[in-house]
Amino acid sequence: MRINDSKLLAAIGALGVEHKRGVSLSELTSLGIGGTSDVLLIRKHDTIPALIRLLKESATPHRFLGGGSNVLLPDGELPWLVLQLARQDPEVRFDGNNVYVDCAADLGRTVTLCAKHDLGGMEGLIGVPGSIGGALRMNAGAYGTQIGTFVREVKVYRAATSGIETLRGAEINFEYRHTSFAPDDIMLSVRLELPSKPYSEILQGIRICNEKRRASQPLNQKSAGCIFKNPPGGSAGRMIDELGLKGHHVGDARVSDRHANFFVNAGHASAADVLELIADVRRRVRERYGVELEEEVIVWR
Ligand code: EPU
């Protein structure tokens, strides 16, 4: 989606929002897949209500992109303008056991920074790629840790009210890879409360999680992490593996040899290739196990 209306562009510029023309979105996603679109880079949270109002008034379809690590974007020219939050300086602020984090901050770097302040609890999340905002929206989790456990307050742009609100942690439902946020809410910043722990102890936990991850996941290949959610009581990876589908591919979209619930871009995979592979694997799992796998990755349709 391109913006060519000069009045709209001037109004966007007046808000201090940066307009980037014809961005190749494959460079913004960990799968390395995605067509092109104009991107609006938001520098100040409080300009969002006015920006969204402008886009609505001009009937400009738009979507918000976070860290790009758990998303499958379509090929070609996208039918939406893409919104992103610019990184803030500073991104993280400490006050005792409270940590105030901007949602554009990188999750892994935040975990490490907290460790340096002797604040732990999030060791399991160390290798999860993506932004704090994306982690909040999906309630990112690994090795028994979920980010939702530590959330005390979230500042969010709520699409329903077109305003910025601060929600208390207790008002938000954090479930397995799902939260009560609406799809068009935009996470802005969060207050986490983390338990005190000596740096050396946290570092030890981080090392163990890194090793486990390196041993079981294709970290040096382009992927969006697990493609499917685990069905209740089951394991999507184990089922796909048992079906002998490691290495199975559609074009360059390939079921990882290392972890069968990771689909990797082994070259120049398109979104269409990944979607065909998803449909094929889902059909085979349904036929063999009678289980309908649900996507874990967010697919822009
Ligand atoms: N397994 C296989 N073959 C495979 C992959 C896994 O037999 O190809 C077996 C394993 O041996 C194990 C079981 O399946 O017995 C579960 O595998 P694993 O421990 O790798 O965990 P997972 O359930 O596949 C989940 C999360 C990961 C997270 C890990 C570690 C989901 C969908 N996946 O994977 O999260 O990193 O646990 O906690 O919940 C993600 O969200 O993108 C993601 C990768």
Tab-separated table of C-alpha atoms and ligand atoms in Angstrom:
chain	number	residue	atom	x	y	z
A	1	MET	CA	0.000	0.000	0.000
A	2	ARG	CA	1.420	3.333	-1.049
A	3	ILE	CA	0.374	6.754	0.211
A	4	ASN	CA	0.395	9.336	-2.527
A	5	ASP	CA	-2.091	11.858	-1.132
A	6	SER	CA	0.105	14.891	-0.379
A	7	LYS	CA	-2.310	16.336	2.200
A	8	LEU	CA	-2.346	13.056	4.116
A	9	LEU	CA	1.448	12.841	3.907
A	10	ALA	CA	1.793	16.382	5.238
A	11	ALA	CA	-0.560	15.626	8.158
A	12	ILE	CA	1.395	12.456	8.987
A	13	GLY	CA	4.667	14.389	8.812
A	14	ALA	CA	3.263	17.076	11.115
A	15	LEU	CA	2.739	14.376	13.771
A	16	GLY	CA	6.448	13.546	13.638
A	17	VAL	CA	5.729	10.134	12.104
A	18	GLU	CA	8.323	9.015	9.550
A	19	HIS	CA	7.052	7.849	6.147
A	20	LYS	CA	9.211	5.197	4.460
A	21	ARG	CA	8.359	4.468	0.854
A	22	GLY	CA	8.187	0.977	-0.690
A	23	VAL	CA	9.871	-0.933	2.114
A	24	SER	CA	10.859	-4.526	1.398
A	25	LEU	CA	9.115	-6.240	4.299
A	26	SER	CA	11.085	-9.470	3.943
A	27	GLU	CA	13.880	-7.538	5.668
A	28	LEU	CA	11.651	-6.915	8.687
A	29	THR	CA	10.655	-10.537	9.291
A	30	SER	CA	12.653	-13.437	10.701
A	31	LEU	CA	11.269	-15.731	7.966
A	32	GLY	CA	12.676	-13.336	5.359
A	33	ILE	CA	9.291	-13.356	3.636
A	34	GLY	CA	6.990	-10.462	2.773
A	35	GLY	CA	6.215	-8.137	-0.126
A	36	THR	CA	6.428	-4.362	-0.138
A	37	SER	CA	4.502	-1.523	1.447
A	38	ASP	CA	4.973	1.985	2.748
A	39	VAL	CA	5.881	1.933	6.445
A	40	LEU	CA	5.020	4.569	9.051
A	41	LEU	CA	7.514	4.730	11.895
A	42	ILE	CA	5.918	6.081	15.072
A	43	ARG	CA	8.310	7.964	17.354
A	44	LYS	CA	5.907	9.219	20.048
A	45	HIS	CA	3.188	7.014	21.538
A	46	ASP	CA	0.826	9.915	22.104
A	47	THR	CA	0.598	10.632	18.350
A	48	ILE	CA	-1.047	7.250	17.695
A	49	PRO	CA	-4.711	8.254	18.259
A	50	ALA	CA	-4.370	11.186	15.825
A	51	LEU	CA	-2.486	9.033	13.321
A	52	ILE	CA	-5.090	6.266	13.354
A	53	ARG	CA	-7.833	8.902	13.026
A	54	LEU	CA	-6.119	10.257	9.894
A	55	LEU	CA	-5.834	6.770	8.413
A	56	LYS	CA	-9.475	5.989	9.162
A	57	GLU	CA	-10.696	9.309	7.743
A	58	SER	CA	-8.759	8.697	4.533
A	59	ALA	CA	-9.938	5.030	4.415
A	60	THR	CA	-6.310	3.825	4.394
A	61	PRO	CA	-6.116	0.178	5.485
A	62	HIS	CA	-3.282	-0.375	7.952
A	63	ARG	CA	-1.748	-3.020	10.162
A	64	PHE	CA	0.748	-2.893	12.966
A	65	LEU	CA	3.986	-4.896	12.767
A	66	GLY	CA	6.054	-5.677	15.868
A	67	GLY	CA	9.416	-7.453	15.827
A	68	GLY	CA	8.451	-9.559	12.787
A	69	SER	CA	9.533	-12.848	14.356
A	70	ASN	CA	6.179	-14.637	14.647
A	71	VAL	CA	4.416	-13.465	11.550
A	72	LEU	CA	3.859	-14.542	7.949
A	73	LEU	CA	3.339	-11.580	5.616
A	74	PRO	CA	1.926	-11.981	2.090
A	75	ASP	CA	3.936	-11.717	-1.129
A	76	GLY	CA	3.699	-8.779	-3.542
A	77	GLU	CA	2.348	-5.316	-2.770
A	78	LEU	CA	0.512	-5.492	0.544
A	79	PRO	CA	-3.056	-4.155	0.733
A	80	TRP	CA	-2.218	-2.455	4.058
A	81	LEU	CA	0.036	0.344	5.162
A	82	VAL	CA	2.427	-0.970	7.813
A	83	LEU	CA	2.846	0.811	11.168
A	84	GLN	CA	5.841	0.227	13.442
A	85	LEU	CA	7.082	1.713	16.711
A	86	ALA	CA	10.513	3.361	16.628
A	87	ARG	CA	12.992	2.278	19.319
A	88	GLN	CA	13.064	4.649	22.307
A	89	ASP	CA	16.042	5.867	24.272
A	90	PRO	CA	16.160	4.693	27.011
A	91	GLU	CA	14.049	1.569	26.413
A	92	VAL	CA	14.226	0.187	29.935
A	93	ARG	CA	13.964	1.887	33.329
A	94	PHE	CA	14.466	0.263	36.726
A	95	ASP	CA	12.793	1.070	40.033
A	96	GLY	CA	13.444	-1.607	42.659
A	97	ASN	CA	11.822	-4.821	41.411
A	98	ASN	CA	9.776	-2.899	38.845
A	99	VAL	CA	11.024	-2.668	35.283
A	100	TYR	CA	9.422	-0.235	32.832
A	101	VAL	CA	10.011	-1.430	29.274
A	102	ASP	CA	9.122	0.157	25.955
A	103	CYS	CA	7.316	-2.319	23.695
A	104	ALA	CA	9.701	-1.804	20.753
A	105	ALA	CA	12.552	-3.145	22.928
A	106	ASP	CA	14.061	-6.516	22.079
A	107	LEU	CA	12.893	-9.282	24.443
A	108	GLY	CA	16.236	-11.095	24.729
A	109	ARG	CA	18.204	-7.902	25.349
A	110	THR	CA	15.684	-6.900	28.025
A	111	VAL	CA	16.071	-10.251	29.812
A	112	THR	CA	19.866	-9.768	29.806
A	113	LEU	CA	19.651	-6.174	30.996
A	114	CYS	CA	17.330	-7.193	33.862
A	115	ALA	CA	19.815	-9.930	34.808
A	116	LYS	CA	22.554	-7.300	35.097
A	117	HIS	CA	20.305	-5.545	37.638
A	118	ASP	CA	19.963	-8.821	39.591
A	119	LEU	CA	16.359	-9.273	38.430
A	120	GLY	CA	15.471	-12.764	37.195
A	121	GLY	CA	12.489	-14.975	36.447
A	122	MET	CA	12.547	-14.544	32.687
A	123	GLU	CA	15.554	-16.804	31.960
A	124	GLY	CA	13.372	-19.199	29.917
A	125	LEU	CA	12.529	-16.425	27.483
A	126	ILE	CA	16.142	-15.650	26.588
A	127	GLY	CA	16.174	-17.205	23.101
A	128	VAL	CA	12.677	-16.146	22.084
A	129	PRO	CA	13.157	-13.703	19.201
A	130	GLY	CA	11.048	-10.569	18.904
A	131	SER	CA	9.974	-7.423	20.689
A	132	ILE	CA	8.526	-6.965	24.168
A	133	GLY	CA	5.234	-5.904	22.536
A	134	GLY	CA	5.013	-9.080	20.466
A	135	ALA	CA	5.882	-11.172	23.511
A	136	LEU	CA	3.068	-9.488	25.471
A	137	ARG	CA	0.471	-9.909	22.729
A	138	MET	CA	1.217	-13.636	22.336
A	139	ASN	CA	2.110	-14.267	25.987
A	140	ALA	CA	5.430	-15.626	24.747
A	141	GLY	CA	6.673	-18.619	26.667
A	142	ALA	CA	9.406	-21.215	26.803
A	143	TYR	CA	10.810	-23.709	29.297
A	144	GLY	CA	7.977	-23.207	31.765
A	145	THR	CA	8.143	-19.383	31.783
A	146	GLN	CA	5.506	-17.067	30.309
A	147	ILE	CA	5.918	-13.305	30.202
A	148	GLY	CA	2.341	-12.751	31.467
A	149	THR	CA	3.366	-13.928	34.943
A	150	PHE	CA	5.447	-10.773	35.463
A	151	VAL	CA	3.126	-8.174	33.909
A	152	ARG	CA	1.747	-5.594	36.344
A	153	GLU	CA	0.621	-2.828	33.951
A	154	VAL	CA	0.420	-2.366	30.195
A	155	LYS	CA	0.044	0.920	28.346
A	156	VAL	CA	-1.839	0.153	25.169
A	157	TYR	CA	-3.572	1.922	22.280
A	158	ARG	CA	-7.032	0.392	22.343
A	159	ALA	CA	-8.693	0.212	18.959
A	160	ALA	CA	-12.136	-0.092	20.608
A	161	THR	CA	-11.920	3.301	22.320
A	162	SER	CA	-9.373	4.936	19.954
A	163	GLY	CA	-7.418	6.044	23.013
A	164	ILE	CA	-4.376	5.141	25.073
A	165	GLU	CA	-5.160	3.274	28.307
A	166	THR	CA	-3.169	1.710	31.108
A	167	LEU	CA	-4.445	-1.743	32.021
A	168	ARG	CA	-3.591	-3.528	35.235
A	169	GLY	CA	-2.059	-6.973	34.826
A	170	ALA	CA	-5.053	-8.529	36.572
A	171	GLU	CA	-7.378	-7.083	33.893
A	172	ILE	CA	-5.558	-8.991	31.145
A	173	ASN	CA	-6.033	-12.692	30.449
A	174	PHE	CA	-2.751	-14.425	29.708
A	175	GLU	CA	-3.276	-17.925	28.343
A	176	TYR	CA	-1.158	-20.343	26.313
A	177	ARG	CA	0.057	-18.198	23.366
A	178	HIS	CA	-3.071	-16.061	23.658
A	179	THR	CA	-4.141	-12.884	25.476
A	180	SER	CA	-7.319	-10.851	25.825
A	181	PHE	CA	-5.875	-7.958	23.768
A	182	ALA	CA	-7.799	-7.209	20.568
A	183	PRO	CA	-5.943	-7.902	17.295
A	184	ASP	CA	-5.741	-4.162	16.524
A	185	ASP	CA	-4.637	-3.030	20.003
A	186	ILE	CA	-1.060	-1.694	19.988
A	187	MET	CA	1.157	-2.507	22.979
A	188	LEU	CA	3.177	0.573	23.982
A	189	SER	CA	4.974	-0.080	27.268
A	190	VAL	CA	4.831	-2.421	30.216
A	191	ARG	CA	5.685	-2.543	33.904
A	192	LEU	CA	7.100	-5.903	34.874
A	193	GLU	CA	7.753	-6.986	38.446
A	194	LEU	CA	10.685	-9.388	38.638
A	195	PRO	CA	12.090	-11.370	41.564
A	196	SER	CA	15.551	-10.424	42.887
A	197	LYS	CA	18.224	-13.002	42.019
A	198	PRO	CA	22.019	-12.821	41.853
A	199	TYR	CA	23.342	-12.165	38.341
A	200	SER	CA	25.497	-15.328	38.376
A	201	GLU	CA	22.463	-17.497	39.164
A	202	ILE	CA	20.389	-15.912	36.379
A	203	LEU	CA	23.287	-16.361	33.956
A	204	GLN	CA	23.433	-20.056	34.799
A	205	GLY	CA	19.690	-20.404	33.995
A	206	ILE	CA	20.164	-18.486	30.749
A	207	ARG	CA	23.033	-20.802	29.712
A	208	ILE	CA	20.946	-23.916	30.350
A	209	CYS	CA	18.013	-22.578	28.269
A	210	ASN	CA	20.339	-21.523	25.448
A	211	GLU	CA	21.864	-25.001	25.338
A	212	LYS	CA	18.458	-26.723	25.278
A	213	ARG	CA	17.321	-24.442	22.506
A	214	ARG	CA	20.476	-24.905	20.441
A	215	ALA	CA	20.099	-28.677	20.746
A	216	SER	CA	16.486	-28.825	19.557
A	217	GLN	CA	15.720	-25.806	17.354
A	218	PRO	CA	17.092	-24.572	13.989
A	219	LEU	CA	18.498	-21.300	15.306
A	220	ASN	CA	20.738	-20.508	12.358
A	221	GLN	CA	17.950	-20.699	9.792
A	222	LYS	CA	15.198	-18.265	8.865
A	223	SER	CA	11.986	-19.227	10.670
A	224	ALA	CA	9.081	-17.844	12.671
A	225	GLY	CA	9.568	-20.297	15.533
A	226	CYS	CA	6.860	-22.899	15.967
A	227	ILE	CA	4.276	-22.799	13.191
A	228	PHE	CA	1.466	-24.535	15.110
A	229	LYS	CA	0.299	-24.325	18.707
A	230	ASN	CA	0.580	-27.558	20.623
A	231	PRO	CA	-2.854	-29.203	20.842
A	232	PRO	CA	-4.090	-29.781	24.419
A	233	GLY	CA	-1.961	-32.537	25.939
A	234	GLY	CA	-0.054	-33.123	22.681
A	235	SER	CA	2.971	-31.987	20.729
A	236	ALA	CA	2.660	-30.667	17.177
A	237	GLY	CA	6.396	-31.201	16.604
A	238	ARG	CA	6.283	-34.834	17.661
A	239	MET	CA	3.221	-35.582	15.481
A	240	ILE	CA	4.744	-33.979	12.377
A	241	ASP	CA	8.014	-35.804	13.057
A	242	GLU	CA	6.224	-39.152	13.496
A	243	LEU	CA	4.610	-38.626	10.104
A	244	GLY	CA	8.134	-38.579	8.637
A	245	LEU	CA	7.742	-35.016	7.409
A	246	LYS	CA	11.127	-33.551	8.410
A	247	GLY	CA	12.612	-32.133	5.204
A	248	HIS	CA	9.203	-32.163	3.483
A	249	HIS	CA	8.949	-28.968	1.415
A	250	VAL	CA	6.953	-26.783	-0.911
A	251	GLY	CA	9.466	-24.774	-2.923
A	252	ASP	CA	11.983	-23.406	-0.417
A	253	ALA	CA	9.536	-23.610	2.523
A	254	ARG	CA	10.751	-26.646	4.425
A	255	VAL	CA	9.878	-28.584	7.580
A	256	SER	CA	13.051	-28.251	9.663
A	257	ASP	CA	15.233	-31.360	10.019
A	258	ARG	CA	15.906	-30.331	13.590
A	259	HIS	CA	12.417	-29.526	14.918
A	260	ALA	CA	9.372	-30.550	12.904
A	261	ASN	CA	7.171	-27.689	14.173
A	262	PHE	CA	9.615	-25.138	12.716
A	263	PHE	CA	9.176	-24.372	9.018
A	264	VAL	CA	12.268	-22.716	7.595
A	265	ASN	CA	12.878	-20.512	4.589
A	266	ALA	CA	15.693	-22.477	2.985
A	267	GLY	CA	16.276	-19.981	0.181
A	268	HIS	CA	13.669	-17.920	-1.596
A	269	ALA	CA	10.434	-19.271	-0.111
A	270	SER	CA	7.278	-17.251	-0.774
A	271	ALA	CA	4.353	-16.774	1.591
A	272	ALA	CA	2.324	-18.929	-0.800
A	273	ASP	CA	4.876	-21.769	-0.366
A	274	VAL	CA	4.619	-21.576	3.434
A	275	LEU	CA	0.813	-21.473	3.344
A	276	GLU	CA	0.727	-24.525	1.075
A	277	LEU	CA	3.101	-26.367	3.402
A	278	ILE	CA	0.949	-25.398	6.419
A	279	ALA	CA	-2.207	-26.684	4.676
A	280	ASP	CA	-0.499	-29.907	3.601
A	281	VAL	CA	0.950	-30.710	7.039
A	282	ARG	CA	-2.316	-29.796	8.748
A	283	ARG	CA	-4.241	-32.152	6.435
A	284	ARG	CA	-1.844	-35.021	7.081
A	285	VAL	CA	-2.035	-34.529	10.876
A	286	ARG	CA	-5.831	-34.367	10.694
A	287	GLU	CA	-6.017	-37.592	8.649
A	288	ARG	CA	-3.613	-39.519	10.872
A	289	TYR	CA	-4.430	-38.162	14.349
A	290	GLY	CA	-7.857	-36.537	13.966
A	291	VAL	CA	-6.318	-33.327	15.379
A	292	GLU	CA	-6.882	-29.903	13.791
A	293	LEU	CA	-3.669	-27.936	14.343
A	294	GLU	CA	-4.051	-24.224	15.011
A	295	GLU	CA	-1.487	-21.746	13.670
A	296	GLU	CA	0.829	-20.263	16.296
A	297	VAL	CA	2.379	-17.905	13.774
A	298	ILE	CA	0.244	-14.858	12.939
A	299	VAL	CA	-0.729	-14.975	9.268
A	300	TRP	CA	-1.729	-11.689	7.644
A	301	ARG	CA	-4.684	-12.609	5.446
B	1	EPU	N1	9.692	-33.647	19.311
B	1	EPU	C1	9.915	-34.610	18.382
B	1	EPU	N2	10.317	-34.242	17.144
B	1	EPU	C2	10.517	-32.949	16.789
B	1	EPU	C3	10.275	-31.953	17.745
B	1	EPU	C4	9.872	-32.335	19.009
B	1	EPU	O1	9.746	-35.800	18.653
B	1	EPU	O2	10.867	-32.689	15.638
B	1	EPU	C5	9.290	-34.041	20.662
B	1	EPU	C6	10.388	-33.742	21.678
B	1	EPU	O3	11.306	-34.788	21.764
B	1	EPU	C7	9.604	-33.542	22.946
B	1	EPU	C8	8.267	-32.970	22.459
B	1	EPU	O4	8.180	-33.271	21.077
B	1	EPU	O5	9.338	-34.768	23.563
B	1	EPU	C9	8.173	-31.475	22.689
B	1	EPU	O6	9.218	-30.815	21.979
B	1	EPU	P1	9.990	-29.530	22.550
B	1	EPU	O7	10.482	-29.807	23.916
B	1	EPU	O8	10.936	-29.089	21.509
B	1	EPU	O9	8.878	-28.447	22.762
B	1	EPU	P2	7.672	-28.010	21.848
B	1	EPU	O10	6.425	-28.348	22.595
B	1	EPU	O11	7.802	-28.527	20.473
B	1	EPU	C10	7.419	-25.658	22.905
B	1	EPU	C11	7.085	-24.306	22.354
B	1	EPU	C12	8.359	-23.621	21.889
B	1	EPU	C13	9.322	-23.506	23.050
B	1	EPU	C14	9.625	-24.921	23.566
B	1	EPU	C15	10.509	-24.901	24.798
B	1	EPU	C16	4.885	-24.335	21.294
B	1	EPU	C17	4.128	-24.488	20.026
B	1	EPU	N3	6.213	-24.483	21.193
B	1	EPU	O12	7.905	-26.440	21.831
B	1	EPU	O13	7.984	-22.315	21.471
B	1	EPU	O14	10.513	-22.884	22.642
B	1	EPU	O15	8.388	-25.559	23.944
B	1	EPU	O16	9.781	-24.501	25.911
B	1	EPU	O17	4.312	-24.092	22.348
B	1	EPU	C18	7.331	-20.886	19.691
B	1	EPU	O18	6.419	-20.488	20.410
B	1	EPU	O19	7.476	-20.422	18.536
B	1	EPU	C19	8.220	-21.910	20.172
B	1	EPU	C20	9.206	-22.391	19.432
